[in-house]
Amino acid sequence: MQPVIVPQPLPSSIQEHLSKLNLSLCMTCGTCTNGCPVTGTPGMEGWDTRKVLRMLHLGLVDEVVQSKFPWVCTGCGRCAHACPMNIDIPYIMLHMKHLRPREEVPGVLHKGAENCFNTGNNMAVPKDDYLFLMSDMGTEIADEECPGFYVPIDKEGADILFFPNSKEVFSDNDDMKWWWKIFYAARENWTIPLENWESVDWGLFTGNYEYMREFAQRKIDFMKKFNIKRMIMPDCGGGSYGCRVGMKKCVSENPDNVIDYIYLYEYLIEIIKSGRIKLDKSVNAGKIFTWHDSCKHGRELERHFGKGFYDEPRWIIQQCVDEFVDMEPNRANGHCCGAGGGMWPGPYEKEAAYHGREKYESIRKSGANVLVVACSNCHDQLMKRVPKYYPDYKYEVKYIWELVADTLVLEPWSEEEIERGQAEAASQWERLGVDTDAEY
């Protein structure tokens, strides 16, 4: 005998929140379920998006909050993109995460968010280690191919503010060099922060509204304190999208919080079209390239903020290569890679790998040798996890700024520029108390 489900009244605060998201308009058509990467995932039998929406409509909030479903949801937005009633399902799932007690957030996500709140970065990298790394890596790239280069920190009046990713600072150090080479070639007046430098927003991944707002406010405050002209939105989909959501809240509270920012695609197009950097396609001859449409840089950004990036990355890639093919489906209809919403650092590896099955098929069918991406979570998912579970088709993964950096024609700095860079570096490291001769 089937158990009888008795509808429960929603607590007023939850009812008020969900009423803004049009949950009552759901027709139970199942369109959301058909497009969701979670559907059919082993270990999630009996769960799908339509069922979760019906449970919430019946007042079974606690059952949803305590389930695994909100945490294996990647927030990719395929459900909302296709929903005939335009229900904001990813925001509903975000609120279900928000309702979970912080001590019950799965895996390391809440710890990382707390680290960022308390130390300014997800990995709690100490300031001294951060400073030494930036000094050491800057010296390394200057010695290798960019004489006069250094990493500017807390530079007053910079034209561009850039945020590192703690994953790169903690372990994948060389991944930072590609943006550095681009800034060097463009002769950019740029800087990174000494404190609160994390690009990725794990507040978004954990449904922590307070942290999302705080992380955005810190970026705004830094821009104003150091009179920075523009900020490059963090590359990670969660970082840029989470920052936009947090900034929207900050501006609603105080209109003076408005700052100028630019997305990485817009910045790269700007410096390519203006001739500030030059590219040589021939270095990429003999390979076929394709592009992965990040969910948060595409349909979710478009749906919530009116502008998704589809044509821009394709234009950038085609300035670097001769052979480009699109995956099918693509753009707003593209499949999620499976690592959004905290699924890359989260504890559900097998589920995330299964989520990526359709994206793997799209890559395989494209016939491409190189997959180009613009999100750190997508990058690691498609370079490390997906090939581990689907090893038959071999492909290379590159960040779009890595591709640009690899294709750069580095025009030498003048002796005057080199000397000025070296003098600025010496002055900065002395000011920050970094012994550039020390060995660790």
PDB file of C-alpha atoms in Angstrom, residues 82-274:
ATOM      1  CA  ALA A  82      13.275  25.201 -21.291  1.00  0.00           C
ATOM      2  CA  CYS A  83      10.511  25.719 -18.699  1.00  0.00           C
ATOM      3  CA  PRO A  84       7.343  26.955 -20.472  1.00  0.00           C
ATOM      4  CA  MET A  85       6.333  28.840 -17.311  1.00  0.00           C
ATOM      5  CA  ASN A  86       9.780  30.409 -16.791  1.00  0.00           C
ATOM      6  CA  ILE A  87      10.153  29.041 -13.247  1.00  0.00           C
ATOM      7  CA  ASP A  88      13.571  29.852 -11.784  1.00  0.00           C
ATOM      8  CA  ILE A  89      14.410  26.320 -10.686  1.00  0.00           C
ATOM      9  CA  PRO A  90      18.155  26.892 -10.010  1.00  0.00           C
ATOM     10  CA  TYR A  91      17.240  29.651  -7.536  1.00  0.00           C
ATOM     11  CA  ILE A  92      14.811  27.283  -5.828  1.00  0.00           C
ATOM     12  CA  MET A  93      17.616  24.739  -5.450  1.00  0.00           C
ATOM     13  CA  LEU A  94      19.939  27.471  -4.191  1.00  0.00           C
ATOM     14  CA  HIS A  95      17.411  28.251  -1.475  1.00  0.00           C
ATOM     15  CA  MET A  96      17.166  24.575  -0.534  1.00  0.00           C
ATOM     16  CA  LYS A  97      20.944  24.669  -0.009  1.00  0.00           C
ATOM     17  CA  HIS A  98      20.510  27.834   2.017  1.00  0.00           C
ATOM     18  CA  LEU A  99      18.057  26.067   4.348  1.00  0.00           C
ATOM     19  CA  ARG A 100      20.494  23.239   5.170  1.00  0.00           C
ATOM     20  CA  PRO A 101      22.263  23.819   8.523  1.00  0.00           C
ATOM     21  CA  ARG A 102      25.835  24.884   7.838  1.00  0.00           C
ATOM     22  CA  GLU A 103      27.305  21.966   9.788  1.00  0.00           C
ATOM     23  CA  GLU A 104      25.413  19.609   7.444  1.00  0.00           C
ATOM     24  CA  VAL A 105      26.699  21.066   4.172  1.00  0.00           C
ATOM     25  CA  PRO A 106      28.333  18.093   2.397  1.00  0.00           C
ATOM     26  CA  GLY A 107      32.070  17.823   1.808  1.00  0.00           C
ATOM     27  CA  VAL A 108      34.473  20.737   2.069  1.00  0.00           C
ATOM     28  CA  LEU A 109      32.223  23.409   0.579  1.00  0.00           C
ATOM     29  CA  HIS A 110      31.234  25.192   3.768  1.00  0.00           C
ATOM     30  CA  LYS A 111      34.772  24.939   5.139  1.00  0.00           C
ATOM     31  CA  GLY A 112      36.058  26.575   1.955  1.00  0.00           C
ATOM     32  CA  ALA A 113      33.433  29.316   2.158  1.00  0.00           C
ATOM     33  CA  GLU A 114      34.336  29.920   5.805  1.00  0.00           C
ATOM     34  CA  ASN A 115      38.015  30.024   4.888  1.00  0.00           C
ATOM     35  CA  CYS A 116      37.265  32.712   2.331  1.00  0.00           C
ATOM     36  CA  PHE A 117      35.156  34.685   4.787  1.00  0.00           C
ATOM     37  CA  ASN A 118      37.865  34.515   7.477  1.00  0.00           C
ATOM     38  CA  THR A 119      41.094  34.579   5.440  1.00  0.00           C
ATOM     39  CA  GLY A 120      40.131  35.964   2.038  1.00  0.00           C
ATOM     40  CA  ASN A 121      40.619  32.754   0.052  1.00  0.00           C
ATOM     41  CA  ASN A 122      39.062  29.274  -0.079  1.00  0.00           C
ATOM     42  CA  MET A 123      42.270  27.406   0.714  1.00  0.00           C
ATOM     43  CA  ALA A 124      43.305  29.654   3.624  1.00  0.00           C
ATOM     44  CA  VAL A 125      46.641  30.292   1.906  1.00  0.00           C
ATOM     45  CA  PRO A 126      48.724  32.415   4.342  1.00  0.00           C
ATOM     46  CA  LYS A 127      49.617  35.930   3.257  1.00  0.00           C
ATOM     47  CA  ASP A 128      53.372  35.302   3.450  1.00  0.00           C
ATOM     48  CA  ASP A 129      53.087  32.239   1.193  1.00  0.00           C
ATOM     49  CA  TYR A 130      50.952  34.178  -1.265  1.00  0.00           C
ATOM     50  CA  LEU A 131      53.427  37.053  -1.408  1.00  0.00           C
ATOM     51  CA  PHE A 132      56.439  34.801  -1.836  1.00  0.00           C
ATOM     52  CA  LEU A 133      54.716  32.859  -4.619  1.00  0.00           C
ATOM     53  CA  MET A 134      53.812  36.004  -6.525  1.00  0.00           C
ATOM     54  CA  SER A 135      57.346  37.319  -6.181  1.00  0.00           C
ATOM     55  CA  ASP A 136      58.967  34.022  -7.118  1.00  0.00           C
ATOM     56  CA  MET A 137      56.659  33.192 -10.040  1.00  0.00           C
ATOM     57  CA  GLY A 138      56.926  36.749 -11.340  1.00  0.00           C
ATOM     58  CA  THR A 139      60.705  36.520 -11.316  1.00  0.00           C
ATOM     59  CA  GLU A 140      60.496  33.179 -13.084  1.00  0.00           C
ATOM     60  CA  ILE A 141      58.405  34.460 -15.977  1.00  0.00           C
ATOM     61  CA  ALA A 142      60.562  37.586 -16.219  1.00  0.00           C
ATOM     62  CA  ASP A 143      63.662  35.407 -16.546  1.00  0.00           C
ATOM     63  CA  GLU A 144      62.015  33.013 -19.016  1.00  0.00           C
ATOM     64  CA  GLU A 145      60.511  35.353 -21.616  1.00  0.00           C
ATOM     65  CA  CYS A 146      59.101  38.595 -20.167  1.00  0.00           C
ATOM     66  CA  PRO A 147      61.942  40.822 -18.905  1.00  0.00           C
ATOM     67  CA  GLY A 148      60.672  43.592 -16.666  1.00  0.00           C
ATOM     68  CA  PHE A 149      57.603  41.630 -15.606  1.00  0.00           C
ATOM     69  CA  TYR A 150      56.391  41.478 -12.019  1.00  0.00           C
ATOM     70  CA  VAL A 151      53.034  40.820 -10.323  1.00  0.00           C
ATOM     71  CA  PRO A 152      51.635  44.183  -9.130  1.00  0.00           C
ATOM     72  CA  ILE A 153      49.826  44.011  -5.787  1.00  0.00           C
ATOM     73  CA  ASP A 154      47.526  46.742  -4.396  1.00  0.00           C
ATOM     74  CA  LYS A 155      48.590  49.104  -7.165  1.00  0.00           C
ATOM     75  CA  GLU A 156      46.945  52.508  -6.823  1.00  0.00           C
ATOM     76  CA  GLY A 157      45.144  53.750  -9.942  1.00  0.00           C
ATOM     77  CA  ALA A 158      45.465  50.528 -11.960  1.00  0.00           C
ATOM     78  CA  ASP A 159      43.313  50.224 -15.074  1.00  0.00           C
ATOM     79  CA  ILE A 160      42.489  46.554 -14.482  1.00  0.00           C
ATOM     80  CA  LEU A 161      41.832  44.534 -11.307  1.00  0.00           C
ATOM     81  CA  PHE A 162      42.319  40.785 -11.610  1.00  0.00           C
ATOM     82  CA  PHE A 163      41.496  38.046  -9.086  1.00  0.00           C
ATOM     83  CA  PRO A 164      43.569  34.845  -8.744  1.00  0.00           C
ATOM     84  CA  ASN A 165      41.982  31.466  -8.116  1.00  0.00           C
ATOM     85  CA  SER A 166      43.084  29.770  -4.882  1.00  0.00           C
ATOM     86  CA  LYS A 167      43.380  26.442  -6.701  1.00  0.00           C
ATOM     87  CA  GLU A 168      46.049  27.996  -8.877  1.00  0.00           C
ATOM     88  CA  VAL A 169      47.774  29.716  -5.967  1.00  0.00           C
ATOM     89  CA  PHE A 170      47.670  26.544  -3.869  1.00  0.00           C
ATOM     90  CA  SER A 171      48.809  23.988  -6.435  1.00  0.00           C
ATOM     91  CA  ASP A 172      48.377  24.789 -10.159  1.00  0.00           C
ATOM     92  CA  ASN A 173      50.852  27.673 -10.081  1.00  0.00           C
ATOM     93  CA  ASP A 174      51.793  27.641 -13.760  1.00  0.00           C
ATOM     94  CA  ASP A 175      48.157  28.242 -14.748  1.00  0.00           C
ATOM     95  CA  MET A 176      48.570  31.850 -13.594  1.00  0.00           C
ATOM     96  CA  LYS A 177      51.230  32.594 -16.185  1.00  0.00           C
ATOM     97  CA  TRP A 178      48.903  32.726 -19.185  1.00  0.00           C
ATOM     98  CA  TRP A 179      47.035  35.826 -18.014  1.00  0.00           C
ATOM     99  CA  TRP A 180      50.328  37.340 -16.894  1.00  0.00           C
ATOM    100  CA  LYS A 181      51.785  36.922 -20.394  1.00  0.00           C
ATOM    101  CA  ILE A 182      48.708  38.568 -21.896  1.00  0.00           C
ATOM    102  CA  PHE A 183      48.959  41.521 -19.514  1.00  0.00           C
ATOM    103  CA  TYR A 184      52.670  41.803 -20.295  1.00  0.00           C
ATOM    104  CA  ALA A 185      52.124  41.745 -24.065  1.00  0.00           C
ATOM    105  CA  ALA A 186      49.312  44.309 -23.807  1.00  0.00           C
ATOM    106  CA  ARG A 187      51.454  46.490 -21.528  1.00  0.00           C
ATOM    107  CA  GLU A 188      48.504  46.540 -19.168  1.00  0.00           C
ATOM    108  CA  ASN A 189      48.348  48.658 -16.030  1.00  0.00           C
ATOM    109  CA  TRP A 190      46.923  45.955 -13.770  1.00  0.00           C
ATOM    110  CA  THR A 191      46.916  44.707 -10.198  1.00  0.00           C
ATOM    111  CA  ILE A 192      45.794  41.927  -7.875  1.00  0.00           C
ATOM    112  CA  PRO A 193      44.759  42.341  -4.215  1.00  0.00           C
ATOM    113  CA  LEU A 194      46.917  41.539  -1.209  1.00  0.00           C
ATOM    114  CA  GLU A 195      43.851  40.510   0.783  1.00  0.00           C
ATOM    115  CA  ASN A 196      40.489  39.009  -0.173  1.00  0.00           C
ATOM    116  CA  TRP A 197      41.879  37.948  -3.523  1.00  0.00           C
ATOM    117  CA  GLU A 198      39.789  34.794  -4.093  1.00  0.00           C
ATOM    118  CA  SER A 199      37.991  34.685  -7.443  1.00  0.00           C
ATOM    119  CA  VAL A 200      35.665  31.713  -6.799  1.00  0.00           C
ATOM    120  CA  ASP A 201      32.456  32.196  -4.814  1.00  0.00           C
ATOM    121  CA  TRP A 202      31.744  29.154  -2.654  1.00  0.00           C
ATOM    122  CA  GLY A 203      28.996  31.186  -1.003  1.00  0.00           C
ATOM    123  CA  LEU A 204      27.043  30.532  -4.205  1.00  0.00           C
ATOM    124  CA  PHE A 205      27.885  26.831  -4.048  1.00  0.00           C
ATOM    125  CA  THR A 206      26.561  26.539  -0.480  1.00  0.00           C
ATOM    126  CA  GLY A 207      23.524  28.821  -0.656  1.00  0.00           C
ATOM    127  CA  ASN A 208      25.116  31.260   1.787  1.00  0.00           C
ATOM    128  CA  TYR A 209      23.550  34.615   0.931  1.00  0.00           C
ATOM    129  CA  GLU A 210      25.575  36.473   3.564  1.00  0.00           C
ATOM    130  CA  TYR A 211      28.864  35.278   2.105  1.00  0.00           C
ATOM    131  CA  MET A 212      27.827  36.011  -1.492  1.00  0.00           C
ATOM    132  CA  ARG A 213      27.050  39.583  -0.523  1.00  0.00           C
ATOM    133  CA  GLU A 214      30.220  39.969   1.564  1.00  0.00           C
ATOM    134  CA  PHE A 215      32.545  38.578  -1.110  1.00  0.00           C
ATOM    135  CA  ALA A 216      31.097  40.999  -3.665  1.00  0.00           C
ATOM    136  CA  GLN A 217      31.297  43.949  -1.253  1.00  0.00           C
ATOM    137  CA  ARG A 218      34.979  43.278  -0.643  1.00  0.00           C
ATOM    138  CA  LYS A 219      35.672  43.493  -4.377  1.00  0.00           C
ATOM    139  CA  ILE A 220      33.719  46.741  -4.594  1.00  0.00           C
ATOM    140  CA  ASP A 221      35.548  48.191  -1.585  1.00  0.00           C
ATOM    141  CA  PHE A 222      38.944  47.325  -3.065  1.00  0.00           C
ATOM    142  CA  MET A 223      38.054  48.996  -6.363  1.00  0.00           C
ATOM    143  CA  LYS A 224      37.135  52.190  -4.556  1.00  0.00           C
ATOM    144  CA  LYS A 225      40.014  52.164  -2.072  1.00  0.00           C
ATOM    145  CA  PHE A 226      42.671  51.881  -4.772  1.00  0.00           C
ATOM    146  CA  ASN A 227      40.866  53.881  -7.473  1.00  0.00           C
ATOM    147  CA  ILE A 228      40.792  51.001  -9.953  1.00  0.00           C
ATOM    148  CA  LYS A 229      39.098  51.730 -13.266  1.00  0.00           C
ATOM    149  CA  ARG A 230      37.729  48.296 -14.195  1.00  0.00           C
ATOM    150  CA  MET A 231      37.534  44.813 -12.747  1.00  0.00           C
ATOM    151  CA  ILE A 232      37.761  41.668 -14.859  1.00  0.00           C
ATOM    152  CA  MET A 233      34.913  39.462 -13.662  1.00  0.00           C
ATOM    153  CA  PRO A 234      36.360  36.205 -12.241  1.00  0.00           C
ATOM    154  CA  ASP A 235      36.641  33.449 -14.832  1.00  0.00           C
ATOM    155  CA  CYS A 236      34.930  30.677 -12.860  1.00  0.00           C
ATOM    156  CA  GLY A 237      31.223  30.599 -13.718  1.00  0.00           C
ATOM    157  CA  GLY A 238      30.408  30.453 -10.027  1.00  0.00           C
ATOM    158  CA  GLY A 239      32.832  33.292  -9.372  1.00  0.00           C
ATOM    159  CA  SER A 240      31.475  35.673 -12.012  1.00  0.00           C
ATOM    160  CA  TYR A 241      27.815  34.756 -11.609  1.00  0.00           C
ATOM    161  CA  GLY A 242      28.036  34.711  -7.815  1.00  0.00           C
ATOM    162  CA  CYS A 243      29.791  38.074  -7.887  1.00  0.00           C
ATOM    163  CA  ARG A 244      27.073  39.550 -10.112  1.00  0.00           C
ATOM    164  CA  VAL A 245      24.356  38.289  -7.751  1.00  0.00           C
ATOM    165  CA  GLY A 246      26.228  39.632  -4.725  1.00  0.00           C
ATOM    166  CA  MET A 247      26.924  42.969  -6.414  1.00  0.00           C
ATOM    167  CA  LYS A 248      23.258  43.345  -7.311  1.00  0.00           C
ATOM    168  CA  LYS A 249      22.429  43.001  -3.617  1.00  0.00           C
ATOM    169  CA  CYS A 250      25.148  45.476  -2.628  1.00  0.00           C
ATOM    170  CA  VAL A 251      23.958  48.068  -5.137  1.00  0.00           C
ATOM    171  CA  SER A 252      20.338  47.673  -4.020  1.00  0.00           C
ATOM    172  CA  GLU A 253      21.489  48.539  -0.498  1.00  0.00           C
ATOM    173  CA  ASN A 254      23.740  51.408  -1.573  1.00  0.00           C
ATOM    174  CA  PRO A 255      23.791  52.883  -5.105  1.00  0.00           C
ATOM    175  CA  ASP A 256      27.348  54.096  -4.452  1.00  0.00           C
ATOM    176  CA  ASN A 257      28.459  50.463  -4.742  1.00  0.00           C
ATOM    177  CA  VAL A 258      28.270  50.629  -8.536  1.00  0.00           C
ATOM    178  CA  ILE A 259      31.664  49.853 -10.089  1.00  0.00           C
ATOM    179  CA  ASP A 260      32.912  49.323 -13.636  1.00  0.00           C
ATOM    180  CA  TYR A 261      33.727  45.788 -14.711  1.00  0.00           C
ATOM    181  CA  ILE A 262      34.415  43.856 -17.880  1.00  0.00           C
ATOM    182  CA  TYR A 263      34.107  40.179 -18.711  1.00  0.00           C
ATOM    183  CA  LEU A 264      37.198  38.291 -19.798  1.00  0.00           C
ATOM    184  CA  TYR A 265      35.807  37.791 -23.326  1.00  0.00           C
ATOM    185  CA  GLU A 266      35.179  41.519 -23.732  1.00  0.00           C
ATOM    186  CA  TYR A 267      38.654  42.318 -22.444  1.00  0.00           C
ATOM    187  CA  LEU A 268      40.372  39.880 -24.807  1.00  0.00           C
ATOM    188  CA  ILE A 269      38.374  41.169 -27.777  1.00  0.00           C
ATOM    189  CA  GLU A 270      39.273  44.726 -26.802  1.00  0.00           C
ATOM    190  CA  ILE A 271      43.025  44.171 -26.730  1.00  0.00           C
ATOM    191  CA  ILE A 272      42.983  42.035 -29.899  1.00  0.00           C
ATOM    192  CA  LYS A 273      40.918  44.504 -31.948  1.00  0.00           C
ATOM    193  CA  SER A 274      42.906  47.504 -30.723  1.00  0.00           C
TER     194      SER A 274
END
